[in-house]
């Protein structure tokens, strides 16, 4: 539990800190001498609990709590005072203070109050988990299970047929499970930092994406704007993803709305980056008929056979503008790009005496076929054009030199603390750009790749029989043995000691 202490009297402040240090394992995030400092500290640290005196210079405890309430920050509070007047207690209750404790403090009484606060926080956490479990049953269960779950879910969410429920579905374009999990975790952290209430974040059944559900949202007129600018924008910096949005009243239409939000995702292909899809937006989209540009196909074949690579590039760009950047239907655009790409690869292969470019060609063609955005189609098409418009004798499709450099950087530096930012600096690109490219090329994010590499190296060291577990942890870049064991077990299914015992000679 994270605590901020706000007390102007040095002796009282020292006593509180001594009790916390001696009798608890709670984290003290900040110590402040008045309510004004306390309010700023709460904004910065977002604690679970504020322990505050009532009467202080500059700003008192009650005024501070009123300021916290105005900021929309959800926090538990314990007020300490030598004044037992009813008015203080009445105002404190209005501010939802957990306890009102008189000074001088009785140690056991004070500790009991802290345990009560911790219990309330844990109860809230469990209730949220329980609600998400109920939602999972509601989404995946039979009609009978859904009917049985609905009244319990109504009560848990405190949602009747008049309660507005807002839904955001997030679908990462990457197929890596780690990407979806990372986005889901980051979303929860962002919602907490924005002090959002009554929200639930959960994976969607049989799908790659996840759902953010907020209840009782009718009063929050700025919710859509906040979600788009503060949450969805941040997720898009991690990896390319799409988002759809809708509202319902009560739970009866929940599954139908979820299916509608999923269906909307196909329209993201035709819209600018970071657009949140809605029913109104989707209904406004109009596609145009698109004819296949045979003349460009025949033209680029001639240029490839003649070795005029500058004209190959120019014709390829002309095709991209007329097809990929068009207002044609997504399926039609993908089909034409695949057809055009297959043709130029065949002609380039025949011209250079090789039939294909190996497995990389299949990978790129598959990426185009399943792409969910024009940017992804163009990215893969440009890989093909760069290879075809090159004077090299072989077709080098991947052009993944930067990724190979990053992997080499990991191999050379995994023993120490390294970050995506450091790797990006070495490649002269931004961390956001490297994150996108690395995930797209390897299928996992930078952190997951690094952890897998470290664990793989750790396995070899463990089986050598020359090192203890804590020594191996240090050697592969983990300075906290407990965290090393946790990561090792997550990736291997067993602890390092168990792995060594089961696989050692």
Short mmCIF file of C-alpha atoms in Angstrom, two decimals:
data_model
loop_
_atom_site.label_atom_id
_atom_site.label_comp_id
_atom_site.label_asym_id
_atom_site.label_seq_id
_atom_site.Cartn_x
_atom_site.Cartn_y
_atom_site.Cartn_z
CA UNK A 1 0.00 0.00 0.00
CA UNK A 2 1.39 3.40 -1.03
CA UNK A 3 0.98 6.15 1.59
CA UNK A 4 1.48 9.93 1.74
CA UNK A 5 1.89 11.50 5.20
CA UNK A 6 0.77 15.14 5.62
CA UNK A 7 1.62 16.56 9.06
CA UNK A 8 3.11 19.91 10.10
CA UNK A 9 4.20 18.91 13.63
CA UNK A 10 7.71 17.35 13.50
CA UNK A 11 7.24 15.06 16.53
CA UNK A 12 3.88 13.75 15.33
CA UNK A 13 5.25 13.27 11.82
CA UNK A 14 8.28 11.39 13.17
CA UNK A 15 6.01 9.18 15.28
CA UNK A 16 3.84 8.23 12.30
CA UNK A 17 6.88 7.41 10.16
CA UNK A 18 8.41 5.32 12.96
CA UNK A 19 5.22 3.25 13.31
CA UNK A 20 5.02 2.70 9.55
CA UNK A 21 8.69 1.70 9.33
CA UNK A 22 8.69 -0.51 12.43
CA UNK A 23 5.31 -2.25 12.24
CA UNK A 24 4.36 -2.32 8.55
CA UNK A 25 5.79 -2.94 5.09
CA UNK A 26 3.87 -0.08 3.49
CA UNK A 27 5.61 2.32 1.09
CA UNK A 28 5.78 5.98 2.11
CA UNK A 29 5.73 7.84 -1.21
CA UNK A 30 5.99 11.38 0.22
CA UNK A 31 6.05 13.35 3.48
CA UNK A 32 4.50 16.84 3.41
CA UNK A 33 4.23 19.71 5.89
CA UNK A 34 0.87 21.15 4.83
CA UNK A 35 -2.20 20.45 2.73
CA UNK A 36 -0.98 22.37 -0.30
CA UNK A 37 2.16 20.23 -0.50
CA UNK A 38 0.01 17.17 0.17
CA UNK A 39 -2.34 17.94 -2.73
CA UNK A 40 0.58 18.27 -5.16
CA UNK A 41 2.12 15.04 -3.84
CA UNK A 42 -1.17 13.18 -4.33
CA UNK A 43 -1.37 14.41 -7.93
CA UNK A 44 2.17 13.20 -8.57
CA UNK A 45 2.26 9.89 -6.70
CA UNK A 46 -1.38 8.68 -6.80
CA UNK A 47 -1.22 6.95 -3.39
CA UNK A 48 -3.64 4.39 -1.98
CA UNK A 49 -3.90 6.27 1.33
CA UNK A 50 -3.35 9.79 2.67
CA UNK A 51 -2.68 10.16 6.41
CA UNK A 52 -3.20 13.82 7.28
CA UNK A 53 -3.56 16.22 10.17
CA UNK A 54 -6.62 18.46 10.00
CA UNK A 55 -5.27 21.77 11.27
CA UNK A 56 -2.14 22.91 9.41
CA UNK A 57 -0.72 26.18 8.04
CA UNK A 58 -1.28 27.25 4.41
CA UNK A 59 -3.91 24.55 3.79
CA UNK A 60 -5.60 22.21 6.24
CA UNK A 61 -6.37 18.53 5.81
CA UNK A 62 -10.04 18.95 4.94
CA UNK A 63 -9.31 21.62 2.35
CA UNK A 64 -6.68 19.32 0.86
CA UNK A 65 -9.18 16.45 0.62
CA UNK A 66 -11.73 18.75 -0.99
CA UNK A 67 -9.06 19.66 -3.55
CA UNK A 68 -8.32 15.97 -4.17
CA UNK A 69 -12.03 15.35 -4.68
CA UNK A 70 -12.27 18.21 -7.18
CA UNK A 71 -9.35 16.72 -9.10
CA UNK A 72 -11.36 13.50 -9.38
CA UNK A 73 -8.64 11.47 -7.65
CA UNK A 74 -9.88 8.38 -5.84
CA UNK A 75 -7.91 7.85 -2.62
CA UNK A 76 -8.56 6.56 0.89
CA UNK A 77 -7.84 8.96 3.76
CA UNK A 78 -7.26 8.92 7.53
CA UNK A 79 -7.51 12.22 9.42
CA UNK A 80 -5.55 12.85 12.62
CA UNK A 81 -6.48 15.65 14.99
CA UNK A 82 -6.55 16.77 18.56
CA UNK A 83 -9.91 18.41 17.94
CA UNK A 84 -12.97 16.27 18.47
CA UNK A 85 -15.62 18.75 17.41
CA UNK A 86 -18.57 17.29 15.53
CA UNK A 87 -18.15 19.67 12.58
CA UNK A 88 -14.80 18.17 11.68
CA UNK A 89 -16.21 14.66 11.78
CA UNK A 90 -19.24 15.68 9.72
CA UNK A 91 -17.12 17.25 6.97
CA UNK A 92 -14.75 14.29 7.00
CA UNK A 93 -17.63 11.85 6.51
CA UNK A 94 -18.86 13.89 3.53
CA UNK A 95 -15.41 13.52 2.01
CA UNK A 96 -15.60 9.74 2.53
CA UNK A 97 -12.72 9.66 5.02
CA UNK A 98 -12.15 6.10 6.19
CA UNK A 99 -11.34 6.95 9.80
CA UNK A 100 -11.16 9.93 12.12
CA UNK A 101 -8.42 9.39 14.73
CA UNK A 102 -7.60 11.56 17.74
CA UNK A 103 -4.04 12.44 18.75
CA UNK A 104 -1.95 11.36 20.53
CA UNK A 105 -2.09 8.14 18.56
CA UNK A 106 -2.58 4.75 20.13
CA UNK A 107 -0.27 2.47 18.15
CA UNK A 108 -2.59 -0.56 18.02
CA UNK A 109 -5.60 1.58 17.17
CA UNK A 110 -3.64 3.29 14.40
CA UNK A 111 -2.43 -0.03 12.98
CA UNK A 112 -5.99 -1.36 13.05
CA UNK A 113 -7.12 1.63 10.99
CA UNK A 114 -4.37 0.95 8.44
CA UNK A 115 -5.40 -2.70 8.22
CA UNK A 116 -8.99 -1.59 7.64
CA UNK A 117 -7.92 0.67 4.78
CA UNK A 118 -5.85 -2.09 3.23
CA UNK A 119 -8.82 -4.42 3.51
CA UNK A 120 -11.05 -1.93 1.70
CA UNK A 121 -8.53 -1.54 -1.11
CA UNK A 122 -8.21 -5.31 -1.50
CA UNK A 123 -12.00 -5.70 -1.43
CA UNK A 124 -12.35 -3.19 -4.25
CA UNK A 125 -9.70 -5.04 -6.26
CA UNK A 126 -11.37 -8.43 -5.74
CA UNK A 127 -14.77 -7.01 -6.68
CA UNK A 128 -13.30 -5.71 -9.93
CA UNK A 129 -11.73 -9.11 -10.71
CA UNK A 130 -15.02 -10.83 -9.88
CA UNK A 131 -16.88 -8.51 -12.24
CA UNK A 132 -14.47 -9.32 -15.06
CA UNK A 133 -14.90 -13.05 -14.39
CA UNK A 134 -18.68 -12.61 -14.55
CA UNK A 135 -18.33 -10.70 -17.82
CA UNK A 136 -16.24 -13.51 -19.27
CA UNK A 137 -18.98 -16.00 -18.38
CA UNK A 138 -21.56 -13.66 -19.90
CA UNK A 139 -19.60 -13.45 -23.17
CA UNK A 140 -18.66 -17.12 -23.51
CA UNK A 141 -21.43 -19.01 -21.72
CA UNK A 142 -24.54 -20.73 -23.03
CA UNK A 143 -27.90 -18.96 -23.12
CA UNK A 144 -28.79 -20.57 -19.80
CA UNK A 145 -25.50 -19.47 -18.19
CA UNK A 146 -26.02 -15.98 -19.55
CA UNK A 147 -29.50 -15.78 -18.05
CA UNK A 148 -28.15 -16.97 -14.70
CA UNK A 149 -25.23 -14.54 -14.78
CA UNK A 150 -27.11 -11.41 -15.84
CA UNK A 151 -28.84 -10.57 -12.52
CA UNK A 152 -25.59 -11.12 -10.58
CA UNK A 153 -23.70 -8.99 -13.08
CA UNK A 154 -26.33 -6.25 -12.87
CA UNK A 155 -25.91 -6.12 -9.10
CA UNK A 156 -22.11 -6.27 -9.24
CA UNK A 157 -21.86 -3.50 -11.84
CA UNK A 158 -24.79 -1.59 -10.34
CA UNK A 159 -26.19 -1.31 -13.85
CA UNK A 160 -29.91 -1.31 -14.58
CA UNK A 161 -31.60 -0.74 -17.95
CA UNK A 162 -31.11 3.03 -17.63
CA UNK A 163 -27.36 2.85 -16.93
CA UNK A 164 -25.21 3.99 -19.84
CA UNK A 165 -22.32 1.64 -20.58
CA UNK A 166 -19.48 2.74 -22.87
CA UNK A 167 -17.41 0.13 -24.72
CA UNK A 168 -14.03 0.46 -26.44
CA UNK A 169 -12.63 -2.55 -28.32
CA UNK A 170 -8.88 -2.52 -28.98
CA UNK A 171 -7.32 -4.80 -31.61
CA UNK A 172 -3.51 -4.79 -32.01
CA UNK A 173 -2.38 -5.40 -35.59
CA UNK A 174 0.50 -7.58 -34.38
CA UNK A 175 -0.32 -11.27 -34.02
CA UNK A 176 2.02 -11.63 -31.05
CA UNK A 177 0.18 -12.46 -27.82
CA UNK A 178 2.72 -10.40 -25.88
CA UNK A 179 1.61 -7.27 -27.73
CA UNK A 180 -2.03 -7.68 -26.70
CA UNK A 181 -1.06 -8.35 -23.10
CA UNK A 182 1.24 -5.33 -23.03
CA UNK A 183 -1.47 -3.04 -24.41
CA UNK A 184 -4.02 -4.38 -21.94
CA UNK A 185 -1.70 -3.78 -18.99
CA UNK A 186 -0.80 -0.30 -20.24
CA UNK A 187 -4.48 0.57 -20.67
CA UNK A 188 -5.20 -0.37 -17.06
CA UNK A 189 -2.29 1.77 -15.87
CA UNK A 190 -3.52 4.73 -17.91
CA UNK A 191 -7.08 4.41 -16.62
CA UNK A 192 -5.74 4.33 -13.06
CA UNK A 193 -3.54 7.36 -13.64
CA UNK A 194 -6.57 9.26 -14.97
CA UNK A 195 -8.57 8.20 -11.89
CA UNK A 196 -11.28 6.59 -14.01
CA UNK A 197 -13.94 4.81 -11.98
CA UNK A 198 -16.19 1.83 -12.74
CA UNK A 199 -14.03 0.46 -15.53
CA UNK A 200 -13.22 -3.12 -16.52
CA UNK A 201 -10.49 -4.33 -18.88
CA UNK A 202 -10.58 -7.90 -20.17
CA UNK A 203 -9.43 -10.08 -23.05
CA UNK A 204 -12.04 -10.91 -25.66
CA UNK A 205 -12.90 -14.60 -26.15
CA UNK A 206 -11.44 -16.23 -29.27
CA UNK A 207 -10.05 -12.90 -30.40
CA UNK A 208 -6.75 -11.07 -30.30
CA UNK A 209 -8.14 -7.87 -28.84
CA UNK A 210 -9.49 -6.71 -25.52
CA UNK A 211 -12.44 -4.75 -24.19
CA UNK A 212 -12.54 -1.63 -22.05
CA UNK A 213 -15.96 -1.24 -20.45
CA UNK A 214 -16.99 1.77 -18.36
CA UNK A 215 -20.33 1.93 -16.56
CA UNK A 216 -22.48 4.91 -15.57
CA UNK A 217 -20.80 7.16 -18.14
CA UNK A 218 -23.68 9.45 -19.09
CA UNK A 219 -22.39 12.31 -16.94
CA UNK A 220 -18.87 12.14 -18.40
CA UNK A 221 -19.34 14.16 -21.57
CA UNK A 222 -15.59 14.23 -22.30
CA UNK A 223 -15.01 10.47 -22.00
CA UNK A 224 -14.58 9.84 -25.73
CA UNK A 225 -12.12 12.72 -26.11
CA UNK A 226 -10.13 11.65 -23.03
CA UNK A 227 -9.95 8.05 -24.21
CA UNK A 228 -8.84 9.05 -27.70
CA UNK A 229 -6.20 11.61 -26.73
CA UNK A 230 -4.85 10.12 -23.49
CA UNK A 231 -5.29 6.36 -23.86
CA UNK A 232 -5.68 5.29 -27.49
CA UNK A 233 -2.97 7.71 -28.66
CA UNK A 234 -0.58 6.25 -26.08
CA UNK A 235 -1.37 2.68 -27.19
CA UNK A 236 -0.67 3.60 -30.81
CA UNK A 237 2.83 4.72 -29.79
CA UNK A 238 3.52 1.15 -28.64
CA UNK A 239 2.22 -0.65 -31.73
CA UNK A 240 -0.27 -0.19 -34.54
CA UNK A 241 -3.77 -0.98 -33.32
CA UNK A 242 -7.41 -0.24 -34.10
CA UNK A 243 -10.23 0.84 -31.82
CA UNK A 244 -14.03 0.77 -32.12
CA UNK A 245 -16.51 2.43 -29.81
CA UNK A 246 -20.17 2.30 -28.85
CA UNK A 247 -22.64 2.81 -26.02
CA UNK A 248 -25.57 0.77 -24.70
CA UNK A 249 -28.06 1.05 -21.87
CA UNK A 250 -28.10 -1.94 -19.53
CA UNK A 251 -26.65 -5.36 -20.31
CA UNK A 252 -29.20 -6.89 -22.67
CA UNK A 253 -27.50 -5.64 -25.84
CA UNK A 254 -23.93 -6.26 -24.64
CA UNK A 255 -23.13 -9.29 -26.82
CA UNK A 256 -24.81 -7.78 -29.88
CA UNK A 257 -22.90 -4.53 -29.45
CA UNK A 258 -19.63 -6.43 -29.01
CA UNK A 259 -20.23 -8.27 -32.30
CA UNK A 260 -20.96 -4.93 -33.98
CA UNK A 261 -17.75 -3.39 -32.63
CA UNK A 262 -15.76 -6.37 -33.89
CA UNK A 263 -17.35 -6.08 -37.35
CA UNK A 264 -16.40 -2.38 -37.50
CA UNK A 265 -12.69 -3.23 -37.46
CA UNK A 266 -12.65 -4.09 -41.17
CA UNK A 267 -13.36 -0.43 -41.93
CA UNK A 268 -10.20 0.77 -40.13
CA UNK A 269 -8.31 -0.08 -43.33
CA UNK A 270 -9.83 2.93 -45.09
CA UNK A 271 -9.41 5.51 -42.34
CA UNK A 272 -6.46 7.60 -41.04
CA UNK A 273 -4.29 6.34 -38.18
CA UNK A 274 -5.64 6.69 -34.63
CA UNK A 275 -9.24 6.98 -35.80
CA UNK A 276 -11.75 5.49 -33.35
CA UNK A 277 -14.48 3.71 -35.28
CA UNK A 278 -18.13 4.33 -34.48
CA UNK A 279 -21.39 3.30 -36.13
CA UNK A 280 -21.92 6.82 -37.48
CA UNK A 281 -18.42 6.97 -38.95
CA UNK A 282 -18.68 3.53 -40.57
CA UNK A 283 -22.04 4.38 -42.14
CA UNK A 284 -20.50 7.49 -43.72
CA UNK A 285 -17.78 5.55 -45.61
CA UNK A 286 -18.35 5.27 -49.36
CA UNK A 287 -16.16 3.01 -51.51
CA UNK A 288 -15.41 3.59 -55.18
CA UNK A 289 -15.05 1.01 -57.93
CA UNK A 290 -11.41 0.25 -58.67
CA UNK A 291 -10.06 -1.13 -61.95
CA UNK A 292 -6.85 -3.13 -62.06
CA UNK A 293 -4.12 -1.03 -63.77
CA UNK A 294 -2.96 -3.48 -66.46
CA UNK A 295 -1.01 -0.73 -68.20
CA UNK A 296 1.16 -0.21 -65.09
CA UNK A 297 1.73 -3.94 -64.78
CA UNK A 298 2.94 -4.25 -68.38
CA UNK A 299 5.02 -1.09 -68.02
CA UNK A 300 6.85 -2.28 -64.91
CA UNK A 301 7.53 -5.69 -66.51
CA UNK A 302 9.33 -3.90 -69.39
CA UNK A 303 11.34 -1.72 -67.01
CA UNK A 304 12.44 -4.73 -64.90
CA UNK A 305 13.56 -6.67 -67.99
CA UNK A 306 15.43 -3.61 -69.27
CA UNK A 307 17.13 -2.99 -65.92
CA UNK A 308 15.82 0.59 -65.70
CA UNK A 309 15.46 0.52 -61.92
CA UNK A 310 14.68 4.22 -61.47
CA UNK A 311 11.64 3.75 -63.71
CA UNK A 312 10.73 0.55 -61.84
CA UNK A 313 10.53 2.58 -58.64
CA UNK A 314 8.54 5.34 -60.30
CA UNK A 315 6.02 2.89 -61.76
CA UNK A 316 5.73 1.11 -58.42
CA UNK A 317 4.98 4.41 -56.69
CA UNK A 318 2.40 5.23 -59.36
CA UNK A 319 0.70 1.89 -58.66
CA UNK A 320 0.75 2.55 -54.90
CA UNK A 321 -0.91 5.93 -55.32
CA UNK A 322 -3.57 4.68 -57.74
CA UNK A 323 -4.41 1.48 -55.83
CA UNK A 324 -3.22 1.50 -52.20
CA UNK A 325 -4.08 5.16 -51.63
CA UNK A 326 -7.42 4.86 -53.44
CA UNK A 327 -10.93 4.78 -51.98
CA UNK A 328 -11.48 1.23 -53.19
CA UNK A 329 -12.77 -1.59 -51.02
CA UNK A 330 -10.10 -3.06 -48.70
CA UNK A 331 -10.46 -6.58 -50.15
CA UNK A 332 -10.04 -5.22 -53.68
CA UNK A 333 -6.94 -3.22 -52.74
CA UNK A 334 -5.31 -6.25 -51.09
CA UNK A 335 -6.16 -8.47 -54.07
CA UNK A 336 -4.67 -6.03 -56.60
CA UNK A 337 -1.50 -5.49 -54.54
CA UNK A 338 -1.00 -9.26 -54.23
CA UNK A 339 -1.55 -9.72 -57.97
CA UNK A 340 0.82 -6.89 -58.91
CA UNK A 341 3.48 -8.05 -56.40
CA UNK A 342 3.35 -11.67 -57.53
CA UNK A 343 3.80 -10.58 -61.13
CA UNK A 344 6.81 -8.34 -60.59
CA UNK A 345 8.49 -10.92 -58.33
CA UNK A 346 8.03 -13.56 -61.03
CA UNK A 347 9.44 -11.31 -63.76
CA UNK A 348 12.34 -10.16 -61.56
CA UNK A 349 13.12 -13.77 -60.66
CA UNK A 350 13.11 -14.85 -64.31
CA UNK A 351 15.27 -11.89 -65.32
CA UNK A 352 17.87 -12.61 -62.62
CA UNK A 353 17.81 -16.38 -63.00
CA UNK A 354 16.08 -17.25 -59.71
CA UNK A 355 12.49 -18.44 -59.33
CA UNK A 356 11.61 -16.72 -56.05
CA UNK A 357 12.96 -14.90 -53.04
CA UNK A 358 12.46 -17.76 -50.61
CA UNK A 359 10.37 -17.82 -47.46
CA UNK A 360 10.47 -14.03 -47.12
CA UNK A 361 8.20 -13.70 -50.16
CA UNK A 362 5.55 -15.92 -48.60
CA UNK A 363 5.77 -14.00 -45.35
CA UNK A 364 5.27 -10.65 -47.07
CA UNK A 365 2.41 -11.92 -49.23
CA UNK A 366 0.69 -13.31 -46.13
CA UNK A 367 1.21 -9.98 -44.36
CA UNK A 368 -0.45 -8.15 -47.24
CA UNK A 369 -3.35 -10.62 -47.32
CA UNK A 370 -4.14 -10.20 -43.62
CA UNK A 371 -3.26 -6.50 -43.33
CA UNK A 372 -5.75 -4.27 -41.54
CA UNK A 373 -4.40 -0.90 -42.67
CA UNK A 374 -3.18 0.81 -45.81
CA UNK A 375 0.03 1.66 -44.02
CA UNK A 376 0.81 -2.05 -43.51
CA UNK A 377 0.05 -2.84 -47.17
CA UNK A 378 2.29 0.00 -48.36
CA UNK A 379 5.06 -1.01 -45.93
CA UNK A 380 5.13 -4.59 -47.29
CA UNK A 381 4.75 -3.46 -50.90
CA UNK A 382 7.71 -1.09 -50.51
CA UNK A 383 9.84 -4.01 -49.29
CA UNK A 384 9.08 -5.81 -52.54
CA UNK A 385 9.76 -2.71 -54.62
CA UNK A 386 13.08 -2.06 -52.87
CA UNK A 387 14.20 -5.58 -53.71
CA UNK A 388 12.93 -5.58 -57.29
CA UNK A 389 14.28 -2.09 -58.06
CA UNK A 390 17.74 -3.02 -56.84
CA UNK A 391 20.66 -3.94 -59.11
CA UNK A 392 21.60 -6.91 -56.92
CA UNK A 393 21.53 -10.30 -58.60
CA UNK A 394 19.42 -11.87 -55.84
CA UNK A 395 16.14 -10.64 -54.41
CA UNK A 396 16.72 -9.46 -50.85
CA UNK A 397 13.20 -8.92 -49.53
CA UNK A 398 13.64 -8.46 -45.80
CA UNK A 399 15.92 -5.40 -45.69
CA UNK A 400 16.11 -6.08 -41.98
CA UNK A 401 19.60 -4.79 -41.33
CA UNK A 402 18.37 -2.52 -38.56
CA UNK A 403 16.65 -5.42 -36.77
CA UNK A 404 19.76 -7.57 -37.12
CA UNK A 405 21.77 -4.74 -35.57
CA UNK A 406 19.34 -4.58 -32.64
CA UNK A 407 19.56 -8.33 -32.11
CA UNK A 408 23.36 -8.08 -32.22
CA UNK A 409 23.14 -5.24 -29.67
CA UNK A 410 21.09 -7.51 -27.37
CA UNK A 411 23.58 -10.38 -27.76
CA UNK A 412 26.46 -8.09 -26.83
CA UNK A 413 24.80 -6.26 -23.93
CA UNK A 414 22.18 -8.56 -22.36
CA UNK A 415 24.30 -8.86 -19.17
CA UNK A 416 23.54 -5.25 -18.22
CA UNK A 417 20.43 -3.07 -18.05
CA UNK A 418 19.51 -2.18 -21.62
CA UNK A 419 16.43 -0.42 -22.95
CA UNK A 420 14.54 0.05 -26.17
CA UNK A 421 15.56 3.73 -26.11
CA UNK A 422 19.24 2.80 -26.00
CA UNK A 423 18.83 0.39 -28.91
CA UNK A 424 16.90 3.02 -30.88
CA UNK A 425 19.61 5.62 -30.26
CA UNK A 426 22.18 3.23 -31.70
CA UNK A 427 20.05 2.89 -34.85
CA UNK A 428 19.40 6.65 -35.09
CA UNK A 429 15.61 6.19 -34.92
CA UNK A 430 12.96 6.94 -32.30
CA UNK A 431 11.99 4.27 -29.73
CA UNK A 432 8.41 4.34 -31.07
CA UNK A 433 9.55 3.65 -34.62
CA UNK A 434 11.92 0.87 -33.57
CA UNK A 435 9.20 -0.70 -31.42
CA UNK A 436 6.84 -0.89 -34.39
CA UNK A 437 9.44 -2.29 -36.80
CA UNK A 438 10.93 -4.76 -34.30
CA UNK A 439 7.51 -6.18 -33.42
CA UNK A 440 6.48 -6.33 -37.07
CA UNK A 441 9.66 -8.17 -38.14
CA UNK A 442 10.12 -10.55 -35.19
CA UNK A 443 6.54 -11.07 -34.02
CA UNK A 444 7.36 -10.04 -30.43
CA UNK A 445 8.18 -6.77 -28.72
CA UNK A 446 11.68 -5.73 -27.67
CA UNK A 447 11.20 -6.58 -23.98
CA UNK A 448 9.83 -10.06 -24.72
CA UNK A 449 12.69 -10.80 -27.12
CA UNK A 450 15.24 -9.65 -24.54
CA UNK A 451 13.67 -11.75 -21.77
CA UNK A 452 13.55 -14.84 -24.01
CA UNK A 453 17.19 -14.35 -24.98
CA UNK A 454 18.25 -13.96 -21.34
CA UNK A 455 16.32 -17.04 -20.24
CA UNK A 456 17.71 -19.08 -23.13
CA UNK A 457 21.25 -18.06 -22.13
CA UNK A 458 20.46 -18.78 -18.48
CA UNK A 459 19.42 -22.33 -19.35
CA UNK A 460 22.81 -23.03 -20.92
CA UNK A 461 24.62 -21.60 -17.90
CA UNK A 462 22.48 -23.60 -15.45
CA UNK A 463 23.16 -26.86 -17.28
CA UNK A 464 26.91 -26.18 -17.28
CA UNK A 465 26.83 -26.96 -13.55
CA UNK A 466 29.34 -24.21 -12.77
CA UNK A 467 27.03 -21.56 -11.32
CA UNK A 468 24.37 -21.08 -8.66
CA UNK A 469 20.97 -19.63 -9.56
CA UNK A 470 21.73 -16.17 -8.16
CA UNK A 471 25.01 -16.10 -10.11
CA UNK A 472 23.25 -17.00 -13.36
CA UNK A 473 20.65 -14.29 -12.70
CA UNK A 474 23.39 -11.65 -12.45
CA UNK A 475 25.21 -13.01 -15.49
CA UNK A 476 22.16 -12.63 -17.76
CA UNK A 477 21.16 -9.16 -16.59
CA UNK A 478 18.73 -9.82 -13.73
CA UNK A 479 19.82 -8.02 -10.56
CA UNK A 480 16.79 -9.23 -8.59
CA UNK A 481 16.84 -13.02 -8.16
CA UNK A 482 13.11 -13.18 -7.31
CA UNK A 483 12.23 -11.39 -10.53
CA UNK A 484 14.58 -13.68 -12.48
CA UNK A 485 12.83 -16.75 -11.07
CA UNK A 486 9.42 -15.24 -11.90
CA UNK A 487 10.37 -14.50 -15.53
CA UNK A 488 12.12 -17.86 -15.95
CA UNK A 489 9.06 -19.76 -14.71
CA UNK A 490 6.72 -17.70 -16.88
CA UNK A 491 8.70 -18.54 -20.03
CA UNK A 492 9.79 -22.08 -19.16
CA UNK A 493 7.01 -23.41 -16.95
CA UNK A 494 9.47 -24.34 -14.19
CA UNK A 495 11.82 -22.49 -11.83
CA UNK A 496 15.57 -22.34 -12.58
CA UNK A 497 16.27 -24.90 -9.84
CA UNK A 498 13.62 -27.26 -11.19
CA UNK A 499 14.96 -26.85 -14.73
CA UNK A 500 18.49 -27.60 -13.56
CA UNK A 501 17.33 -30.64 -11.62
CA UNK A 502 15.17 -32.04 -14.43
CA UNK A 503 17.64 -31.46 -17.27
CA UNK A 504 21.04 -31.77 -15.61
CA UNK A 505 23.12 -34.85 -16.11
#
